[in-house]
Amino acid sequence: MSGLRPLPPGPAGHPVLGSAMGFRSDPITTFREAWREHGDLVRFRGPVTVFLVANAEYLKHILVDNVDMYPHPDDFNRKISVSVGKGLVTSEGDVWRTQRRMVAPSFRREPLERFAGVMADAAERMLDRWEARAARGEGIDARSETQELTLEILARCLFRADWSAQAAEMGDAVAVQLEHLNRKLIAVVDLPESVPTPANRRFVKARNLLDRTVYGLIAERRADRVDSEVPDLLSMLMASADPETGQLMTDQQLRDQVMTLFVAGHETVATTLSWICYLMSKYPEETERARAEVFEVVGDRKPTKDDLPQLKYLKLFIAEALRLYPPLWQVARMPLLDDVIGGYRVPAGSFMLLSTYLTHRHPDYWDNPEGFDPERFDKERSAGRPRFAYVPYVGGPRNCVGLAFANMELTIVTASILQRFHLDLVPGHPIVMQPDISLRAKHGIRMTLRKTTPPSTATRVSTVDEKEQEKSEHVCEHARRLGQG
């Protein structure tokens, strides 16, 4: 019986506050130190008891084997819903299942491939701006650049909308939403939005602006005043019926799904892209290998959906970036019933934090876990690794519905950057992780720009020939040794 089991071990912390101050000041260090001392299931004392989970099998137990027993905590859903309403992130049970059935068809790989050109075009516009900056000797902040880019891509894919005239206003509104939610999630005293504090007034103003925009575009679609032959994501969502009931989404449901994409979707991709830019500077050898592959497959034209299967090393590079800097660095869950995990008792109503950040650095699953090694994801080295040792987009039935969209965007944008620029971190610029809803760089990622010189066709052919020659020589040497044996 679970009642006879011991509770998990953990730090004593402050007599009253427990580990609460560590959660607020430096959660990653607080979690990492407790995990190293107490193991894969840690109990933190404080005003709210928190259980930290870092073991891949424990994650599977929660996210797959007992998914209905482990919803989001009520407090999490309440705080997030002030912005995104009752979308996929904040709904539970049968309501969530109905929404997932309605939303998922629009995010399958095949229908999403039509947006590859939108992504490549937006990346090209960003890189043209970088070229002008490079000519003036200016650098960039990769964090702000990627946030602007991913918001533009999402807007164009969702609405076929050119927001260039409204980019600053809309970008600021989305940023205000994110900042407000980040504050709410760690607030000791969480005042409702009806209390007219300066922060609440900014949030409500930004939410109203986004609502007017989204509802206005929904109304245009309802009136059929757009070209339905070139569907955008909003049109696809509006046409997607629940396969069991035939039900279509209401305006409110569409608004909530769109706001979920704006507030959560673009931020996670932007954050990952900014860390990829940082890794390009930190690991030049791996970066040059990815760059060589891009030029071999794509050349100097814009990447397309047809190039994606051939960019094999680049995909490993991106997977390793997601391992080291998972955008969803932790996930909250709450057991509805008493449970036993790893031999320890977990009481109903406990606040569970599933730390993908720590699981991705677990020495039981990863050699040199703090190192950058894209080839750890090749087929041979991945054999035998637990499925839930790597969950950058969560896992199980509630995994990120936009997974295919995010991976395509990451690959196309990263390939585009490699084609045109070398990125170097500004010397002395501090890189400090800021674990909010996503895992941001607290001070941004300031970088200098050097234009890439595309290799000539002759050089690329020569490189391929040299590789084939090396392979042939290796085979001959192997045959010679077998003959000697």
Coordinates of C-alpha atoms in Angstrom, one line a residue:
M1 CA 0.0 0.0 0.0
S2 CA 1.2 3.5 -0.8
G3 CA 0.6 4.7 2.7
L4 CA 3.2 2.4 4.1
R5 CA 5.9 3.7 1.7
P6 CA 8.3 6.4 2.7
L7 CA 8.2 9.9 1.2
P8 CA 11.1 10.8 -1.1
P9 CA 14.3 12.3 0.4
G10 CA 15.2 16.0 -0.1
P11 CA 16.9 19.0 1.4
A12 CA 15.6 20.4 4.7
G13 CA 15.8 24.0 3.6
H14 CA 14.6 27.0 5.7
P15 CA 12.5 26.0 8.7
V16 CA 9.5 27.9 7.4
L17 CA 10.1 28.6 3.7
G18 CA 11.9 25.3 2.9
S19 CA 13.5 25.7 -0.6
A20 CA 11.1 28.4 -1.8
M21 CA 13.7 31.1 -2.0
G22 CA 16.0 28.9 -4.1
F23 CA 13.1 28.3 -6.5
R24 CA 12.8 32.0 -7.0
S25 CA 16.4 33.0 -7.1
D26 CA 18.1 30.1 -9.0
P27 CA 15.8 27.2 -9.7
I28 CA 18.1 25.3 -12.0
T29 CA 21.0 25.3 -9.5
T30 CA 18.6 24.4 -6.7
F31 CA 17.2 21.5 -8.6
R32 CA 20.5 20.3 -9.9
E33 CA 22.2 20.2 -6.4
A34 CA 19.2 18.5 -4.8
W35 CA 19.1 15.9 -7.6
R36 CA 22.8 15.1 -7.3
E37 CA 22.5 14.7 -3.5
H38 CA 19.1 12.9 -3.2
G39 CA 18.5 11.1 -6.5
D40 CA 15.9 11.0 -9.3
L41 CA 12.8 11.8 -7.1
V42 CA 13.3 14.7 -4.6
R43 CA 10.9 16.2 -2.1
F44 CA 11.3 19.9 -1.5
R45 CA 9.7 21.3 1.7
G46 CA 8.1 24.8 1.9
P47 CA 4.7 26.5 1.8
V48 CA 4.0 24.1 -1.1
T49 CA 5.6 20.6 -1.1
V50 CA 7.3 20.1 -4.5
F51 CA 8.4 16.8 -6.0
L52 CA 11.2 16.9 -8.6
V53 CA 11.3 14.1 -11.2
A54 CA 14.4 13.4 -13.3
N55 CA 14.3 9.7 -14.2
A56 CA 13.2 8.7 -17.7
E57 CA 11.1 5.8 -16.5
Y58 CA 9.4 8.0 -13.9
L59 CA 8.5 10.4 -16.7
K60 CA 7.0 7.6 -18.7
H61 CA 5.0 6.5 -15.7
I62 CA 3.5 10.0 -15.4
L63 CA 3.2 11.1 -19.0
V64 CA 2.1 7.8 -20.6
D65 CA 1.2 5.0 -18.3
N66 CA -0.9 7.1 -16.0
V67 CA -1.6 10.2 -18.1
D68 CA -5.2 10.7 -17.0
M69 CA -4.2 10.5 -13.3
Y70 CA -1.6 13.3 -13.8
P71 CA -3.2 16.5 -15.1
H72 CA -1.7 19.9 -14.9
P73 CA -2.0 21.4 -11.4
D74 CA -5.2 23.5 -11.1
D75 CA -3.2 26.6 -10.1
F76 CA -1.1 26.3 -13.3
N77 CA -4.1 26.1 -15.5
R78 CA -5.8 29.0 -13.7
K79 CA -2.8 31.2 -14.1
I80 CA -2.1 30.4 -17.8
S81 CA -5.7 30.6 -18.9
V82 CA -5.9 34.3 -18.2
S83 CA -4.0 34.7 -21.5
V84 CA -4.6 31.6 -23.6
G85 CA -8.1 30.7 -22.4
K86 CA -9.1 27.0 -22.5
G87 CA -6.9 25.8 -25.3
L88 CA -4.8 22.6 -25.5
V89 CA -2.4 23.6 -22.8
T90 CA -5.0 24.4 -20.1
S91 CA -7.8 21.8 -20.8
E92 CA -8.0 18.4 -19.3
G93 CA -9.7 15.0 -19.7
D94 CA -12.4 14.7 -22.3
V95 CA -12.3 18.4 -23.2
W96 CA -8.6 18.1 -24.0
R97 CA -9.2 14.9 -26.0
T98 CA -11.9 16.6 -28.1
Q99 CA -9.7 19.6 -28.8
R100 CA -6.7 17.4 -29.7
R101 CA -8.7 15.5 -32.2
M102 CA -9.8 18.8 -33.8
V103 CA -6.4 20.5 -33.8
A104 CA -4.1 17.6 -34.6
P105 CA -4.9 17.2 -38.4
S106 CA -3.8 20.7 -39.1
F107 CA -0.4 20.0 -37.6
R108 CA 0.5 16.8 -39.4
R109 CA 3.7 17.0 -41.4
E110 CA 2.1 16.7 -44.9
P111 CA -0.2 19.8 -44.7
L112 CA 2.5 21.8 -42.9
E113 CA 5.0 21.4 -45.7
R114 CA 3.2 24.1 -47.7
F115 CA 4.6 26.6 -45.2
A116 CA 8.3 25.7 -45.8
G117 CA 8.5 28.6 -48.4
V118 CA 7.0 31.0 -45.9
M119 CA 9.7 30.1 -43.4
A120 CA 12.5 30.4 -45.9
D121 CA 11.3 33.8 -47.2
A122 CA 11.1 35.2 -43.6
A123 CA 14.5 33.9 -42.8
E124 CA 15.9 35.5 -46.0
R125 CA 14.4 38.9 -45.0
M126 CA 16.0 38.6 -41.5
L127 CA 19.4 37.7 -43.0
D128 CA 19.1 40.7 -45.5
R129 CA 18.8 42.9 -42.4
W130 CA 21.8 41.2 -40.9
E131 CA 23.8 41.9 -44.0
A132 CA 23.1 45.6 -43.8
R133 CA 24.1 45.5 -40.1
A134 CA 27.3 43.6 -40.9
A135 CA 28.2 46.2 -43.5
R136 CA 27.9 48.9 -40.8
G137 CA 30.0 46.8 -38.4
E138 CA 27.0 46.2 -36.2
G139 CA 26.1 42.9 -34.4
I140 CA 22.8 41.4 -33.3
D141 CA 21.0 40.0 -30.2
A142 CA 20.1 36.5 -31.3
R143 CA 17.4 36.3 -28.8
S144 CA 15.4 39.3 -29.9
E145 CA 16.1 38.6 -33.6
T146 CA 14.7 35.0 -33.4
Q147 CA 11.7 36.2 -31.4
E148 CA 10.8 38.7 -34.1
L149 CA 11.4 36.1 -36.9
T150 CA 9.3 33.3 -35.3
L151 CA 6.4 35.7 -34.6
E152 CA 6.5 36.8 -38.3
I153 CA 6.5 33.2 -39.5
L154 CA 3.7 32.2 -37.2
A155 CA 1.5 35.2 -38.2
R156 CA 2.1 34.5 -41.9
C157 CA 1.3 30.7 -41.5
L158 CA -1.7 31.3 -39.3
F159 CA -3.3 34.2 -41.2
R160 CA -1.4 34.7 -44.4
A161 CA -0.9 38.1 -42.8
D162 CA 1.8 40.6 -43.5
W163 CA 2.3 42.2 -40.1
S164 CA 5.3 44.3 -41.1
A165 CA 3.4 47.5 -40.3
Q166 CA 2.3 46.2 -37.0
A167 CA 5.3 44.0 -36.1
A168 CA 6.5 46.2 -33.2
E169 CA 3.0 46.6 -31.7
M170 CA 2.0 42.9 -32.0
G171 CA 5.4 41.7 -30.9
D172 CA 5.2 43.9 -27.8
A173 CA 1.7 42.6 -27.0
V174 CA 2.9 39.0 -27.1
A175 CA 6.0 39.9 -25.0
V176 CA 3.7 41.5 -22.4
Q177 CA 1.6 38.3 -22.2
L178 CA 4.7 36.1 -21.7
E179 CA 6.2 38.4 -19.0
H180 CA 2.9 38.5 -17.2
L181 CA 2.5 34.7 -17.1
N182 CA 6.1 34.3 -16.0
R183 CA 5.4 36.6 -13.0
K184 CA 2.2 34.8 -12.1
L185 CA 3.8 31.4 -12.1
I186 CA 6.3 32.3 -9.4
A187 CA 4.2 34.9 -7.5
V188 CA 3.6 34.4 -3.8
V189 CA 0.6 36.7 -3.9
D190 CA -1.1 36.6 -7.3
L191 CA -3.5 39.5 -7.7
P192 CA -6.4 38.9 -10.2
E193 CA -6.2 40.9 -13.4
S194 CA -9.2 42.9 -12.3
V195 CA -7.0 44.7 -9.8
P196 CA -5.7 47.8 -11.7
T197 CA -2.0 47.5 -11.0
P198 CA 0.3 48.9 -13.7
A199 CA 1.3 45.4 -14.7
N200 CA -2.3 44.2 -14.9
R201 CA -3.3 47.2 -17.0
R202 CA -0.4 46.6 -19.4
F203 CA -1.4 42.9 -19.6
V204 CA -5.2 43.6 -20.2
K205 CA -4.4 46.2 -22.9
A206 CA -2.1 43.8 -24.7
R207 CA -4.6 41.0 -24.5
N208 CA -7.3 43.2 -25.9
L209 CA -5.1 44.2 -28.8
L210 CA -4.4 40.5 -29.6
D211 CA -8.1 39.6 -29.2
R212 CA -9.3 42.3 -31.6
T213 CA -6.8 41.2 -34.2
V214 CA -7.6 37.4 -33.9
Y215 CA -11.4 37.8 -33.7
G216 CA -11.2 40.2 -36.7
L217 CA -9.4 37.6 -38.8
I218 CA -11.8 34.9 -37.7
A219 CA -14.7 37.1 -38.8
E220 CA -13.0 37.5 -42.2
R221 CA -12.8 33.8 -42.6
R222 CA -16.4 33.3 -41.6
A223 CA -17.5 35.9 -44.2
D224 CA -15.4 34.0 -46.8
R225 CA -13.5 37.1 -47.8
V226 CA -10.2 35.4 -48.4
D227 CA -8.7 33.0 -51.0
S228 CA -9.6 29.6 -49.7
E229 CA -7.4 27.9 -52.4
V230 CA -4.3 28.9 -50.4
P231 CA -5.3 27.9 -46.9
D232 CA -3.5 29.2 -43.8
L233 CA -3.5 27.5 -40.4
L234 CA -6.5 29.4 -39.2
S235 CA -8.6 28.3 -42.2
M236 CA -7.4 24.7 -41.6
L237 CA -8.4 24.9 -38.0
M238 CA -11.8 26.3 -38.9
A239 CA -12.4 23.4 -41.3
S240 CA -11.2 20.7 -39.0
A241 CA -14.1 18.8 -37.4
D242 CA -14.0 16.4 -34.5
P243 CA -14.0 13.0 -36.3
E244 CA -16.3 11.5 -33.7
T245 CA -19.0 14.2 -33.5
G246 CA -18.5 16.3 -36.6
Q247 CA -18.3 19.4 -34.4
L248 CA -16.4 22.5 -35.6
M249 CA -14.6 25.0 -33.3
T250 CA -16.4 28.0 -32.1
D251 CA -14.9 31.5 -32.4
Q252 CA -13.8 31.3 -28.7
Q253 CA -12.2 27.9 -29.2
L254 CA -10.3 29.2 -32.3
R255 CA -9.2 32.3 -30.4
D256 CA -7.9 30.1 -27.5
Q257 CA -5.9 27.8 -29.8
V258 CA -4.4 30.8 -31.7
M259 CA -3.4 32.5 -28.5
T260 CA -1.8 29.3 -27.2
L261 CA 0.3 29.2 -30.4
F262 CA 1.2 32.9 -30.1
V263 CA 2.2 32.8 -26.4
A264 CA 3.7 29.4 -26.2
G265 CA 4.4 28.2 -29.7
H266 CA 6.5 31.0 -31.1
E267 CA 8.5 31.5 -27.9
T268 CA 9.7 28.0 -27.6
V269 CA 11.0 28.0 -31.3
A270 CA 12.6 31.4 -30.8
T271 CA 14.4 30.4 -27.7
T272 CA 15.7 27.2 -29.3
L273 CA 16.9 29.2 -32.4
S274 CA 18.8 31.7 -30.1
W275 CA 20.6 28.8 -28.4
I276 CA 21.5 27.3 -31.8
C277 CA 23.1 30.6 -32.7
Y278 CA 25.1 30.5 -29.5
L279 CA 26.2 26.9 -30.1
M280 CA 27.3 27.9 -33.6
S281 CA 29.8 30.2 -32.0
K282 CA 30.9 27.9 -29.2
Y283 CA 31.4 24.7 -31.4
P284 CA 33.0 25.8 -34.7
E285 CA 34.0 22.3 -35.8
E286 CA 30.5 20.9 -35.6
T287 CA 29.1 24.1 -37.1
E288 CA 31.3 23.8 -40.1
R289 CA 30.3 20.2 -40.7
A290 CA 26.7 21.3 -40.6
R291 CA 27.5 24.2 -43.0
A292 CA 29.3 21.9 -45.4
E293 CA 26.2 19.6 -45.5
V294 CA 23.9 22.6 -46.2
F295 CA 26.0 23.7 -49.1
E296 CA 26.3 20.2 -50.5
V297 CA 22.5 19.6 -50.3
V298 CA 21.1 23.1 -50.8
G299 CA 23.9 25.2 -52.4
D300 CA 23.2 28.9 -52.2
R301 CA 19.4 28.8 -53.0
K302 CA 16.7 28.9 -50.4
P303 CA 16.1 25.6 -48.5
T304 CA 12.8 23.8 -49.4
K305 CA 10.8 21.0 -47.9
D306 CA 12.4 18.6 -50.3
D307 CA 15.9 19.3 -48.8
L308 CA 14.9 18.4 -45.3
P309 CA 15.4 14.6 -45.4
Q310 CA 18.9 15.1 -46.8
L311 CA 20.0 17.5 -44.0
K312 CA 20.9 14.6 -41.7
Y313 CA 23.8 16.0 -39.7
L314 CA 22.0 19.3 -39.3
K315 CA 19.1 17.5 -37.7
L316 CA 21.5 15.9 -35.2
F317 CA 22.9 19.3 -34.5
I318 CA 19.5 20.7 -33.8
A319 CA 18.5 17.6 -31.7
E320 CA 21.6 18.2 -29.5
A321 CA 20.7 21.9 -29.1
L322 CA 17.3 20.8 -27.9
R323 CA 18.9 18.3 -25.5
L324 CA 21.1 20.9 -23.8
Y325 CA 18.5 23.7 -23.9
P326 CA 15.1 22.2 -23.9
P327 CA 12.5 24.9 -24.5
L328 CA 10.1 23.2 -22.1
W329 CA 12.8 22.8 -19.4
Q330 CA 10.2 21.6 -16.8
V331 CA 6.6 20.4 -16.9
A332 CA 4.1 20.6 -14.0
R333 CA 1.8 17.7 -13.1
M334 CA -0.4 16.8 -10.1
P335 CA -1.5 13.2 -9.1
L336 CA -5.3 12.9 -8.5
L337 CA -4.7 9.8 -6.4
D338 CA -1.9 8.5 -4.1
D339 CA 0.8 6.9 -6.1
V340 CA 4.1 5.1 -5.8
I341 CA 7.1 6.1 -7.9
G342 CA 10.5 4.5 -7.5
G343 CA 9.4 2.9 -4.3
Y344 CA 8.4 6.2 -2.7
R345 CA 5.0 7.5 -1.8
V346 CA 3.6 10.4 -3.8
P347 CA 0.4 11.8 -2.1
A348 CA -2.6 13.0 -4.2
G349 CA -2.5 16.7 -4.9
S350 CA 1.3 16.9 -4.8
F351 CA 3.0 19.5 -7.1
M352 CA 5.2 17.6 -9.4
L353 CA 7.9 19.2 -11.5
L354 CA 9.2 16.9 -14.3
S355 CA 12.7 18.3 -15.2
T356 CA 13.5 17.6 -18.8
Y357 CA 16.6 19.8 -18.2
L358 CA 18.0 17.3 -15.7
T359 CA 16.8 14.2 -17.6
H360 CA 18.7 15.5 -20.6
R361 CA 21.8 15.6 -18.5
H362 CA 21.4 12.3 -16.7
P363 CA 24.7 10.3 -16.8
D364 CA 22.7 7.1 -16.9
Y365 CA 21.5 8.0 -20.4
W366 CA 24.2 10.3 -21.8
D367 CA 27.9 10.1 -22.1
N368 CA 29.6 13.5 -21.3
P369 CA 26.2 14.9 -20.6
E370 CA 27.3 18.6 -20.5
G371 CA 29.2 18.3 -23.8
F372 CA 28.0 19.1 -27.3
D373 CA 28.0 15.9 -29.4
P374 CA 25.4 15.8 -32.2
E375 CA 26.4 12.3 -33.2
R376 CA 25.1 10.9 -30.0
F377 CA 21.7 11.0 -31.8
D378 CA 22.7 8.7 -34.6
K379 CA 20.9 5.4 -34.8
E380 CA 23.7 3.2 -33.5
R381 CA 24.5 5.3 -30.4
S382 CA 20.8 5.9 -29.7
A383 CA 20.1 2.2 -29.5
G384 CA 19.0 1.2 -26.0
R385 CA 18.5 4.7 -24.7
P386 CA 15.1 5.0 -22.9
R387 CA 12.5 6.8 -25.0
F388 CA 11.8 9.4 -22.2
A389 CA 15.5 10.3 -21.7
Y390 CA 14.9 12.8 -24.5
V391 CA 11.7 14.9 -24.3
P392 CA 12.3 18.4 -25.5
Y393 CA 8.6 18.8 -26.4
V394 CA 7.3 16.7 -23.5
G395 CA 6.1 13.2 -24.5
G396 CA 3.1 10.9 -24.5
P397 CA -0.4 11.8 -25.6
R398 CA 0.1 15.4 -24.5
N399 CA 3.2 16.0 -26.4
C400 CA 3.5 19.3 -28.3
V401 CA 1.0 19.3 -31.2
G402 CA 3.2 21.7 -33.2
L403 CA 6.3 19.3 -33.1
A404 CA 6.5 18.9 -36.9
F405 CA 6.0 22.6 -37.5
A406 CA 8.7 23.5 -35.0
N407 CA 11.2 21.0 -36.4
M408 CA 10.7 22.2 -39.9
E409 CA 11.1 25.8 -38.9
L410 CA 14.3 25.1 -36.9
T411 CA 15.8 23.2 -39.8
I412 CA 15.0 25.7 -42.5
V413 CA 16.0 28.8 -40.5
T414 CA 19.3 27.2 -39.2
A415 CA 20.2 26.1 -42.7
S416 CA 19.5 29.6 -44.0
I417 CA 21.8 31.2 -41.3
L418 CA 24.6 28.7 -42.1
Q419 CA 24.5 29.6 -45.8
R420 CA 25.1 33.3 -45.1
F421 CA 26.8 34.0 -41.8
H422 CA 29.4 33.0 -39.3
L423 CA 28.2 34.0 -35.8
D424 CA 30.6 34.9 -33.0
L425 CA 29.6 35.6 -29.4
V426 CA 30.7 39.1 -28.3
P427 CA 33.7 38.6 -26.1
G428 CA 32.8 38.9 -22.4
H429 CA 29.1 38.9 -23.0
P430 CA 27.5 36.9 -20.1
I431 CA 25.4 33.9 -21.0
V432 CA 23.1 33.1 -18.1
M433 CA 20.0 30.9 -18.4
Q434 CA 16.7 32.4 -17.3
P435 CA 14.3 29.6 -16.6
D436 CA 10.9 31.2 -17.3
I437 CA 8.1 29.3 -19.1
S438 CA 10.9 28.6 -21.7
L439 CA 14.6 28.5 -21.1
R440 CA 15.8 32.0 -22.2
A441 CA 19.2 33.7 -22.2
K442 CA 18.8 36.3 -19.4
H443 CA 21.0 39.0 -21.0
G444 CA 20.3 38.0 -24.6
I445 CA 22.9 36.6 -26.9
R446 CA 25.0 39.4 -28.4
M447 CA 26.9 38.3 -31.5
T448 CA 29.0 39.7 -34.3
L449 CA 28.4 38.8 -37.9
R450 CA 30.8 37.5 -40.6
K451 CA 29.5 36.8 -44.0
T452 CA 29.9 33.2 -45.3
T453 CA 31.7 32.7 -48.6
P454 CA 29.8 30.0 -50.5
P455 CA 32.2 27.3 -51.7
S456 CA 32.3 27.0 -55.5
T457 CA 30.7 24.1 -57.2
A458 CA 34.1 22.7 -58.1
T459 CA 35.2 22.9 -54.4
R460 CA 32.0 21.0 -53.4
V461 CA 32.5 18.3 -56.0
S462 CA 36.2 18.0 -55.0
T463 CA 35.2 17.6 -51.4
V464 CA 32.7 14.9 -52.2
D465 CA 35.3 13.1 -54.4
E466 CA 37.9 13.3 -51.6
K467 CA 35.4 11.7 -49.2
E468 CA 34.7 8.9 -51.7
Q469 CA 38.5 8.4 -52.2
E470 CA 39.0 8.2 -48.4
K471 CA 36.2 5.7 -48.2
S472 CA 37.7 3.6 -51.0
E473 CA 41.1 3.7 -49.4
H474 CA 39.6 2.6 -46.1
V475 CA 37.9 -0.4 -47.7
C476 CA 41.1 -1.4 -49.5
E477 CA 43.1 -1.2 -46.2
H478 CA 40.4 -3.3 -44.4
A479 CA 40.5 -5.9 -47.2
R480 CA 44.4 -6.0 -47.0
R481 CA 44.2 -6.7 -43.3
L482 CA 41.7 -9.4 -43.7
G483 CA 44.0 -11.0 -46.3
Q484 CA 46.9 -10.9 -43.8
G485 CA 44.7 -12.5 -41.2

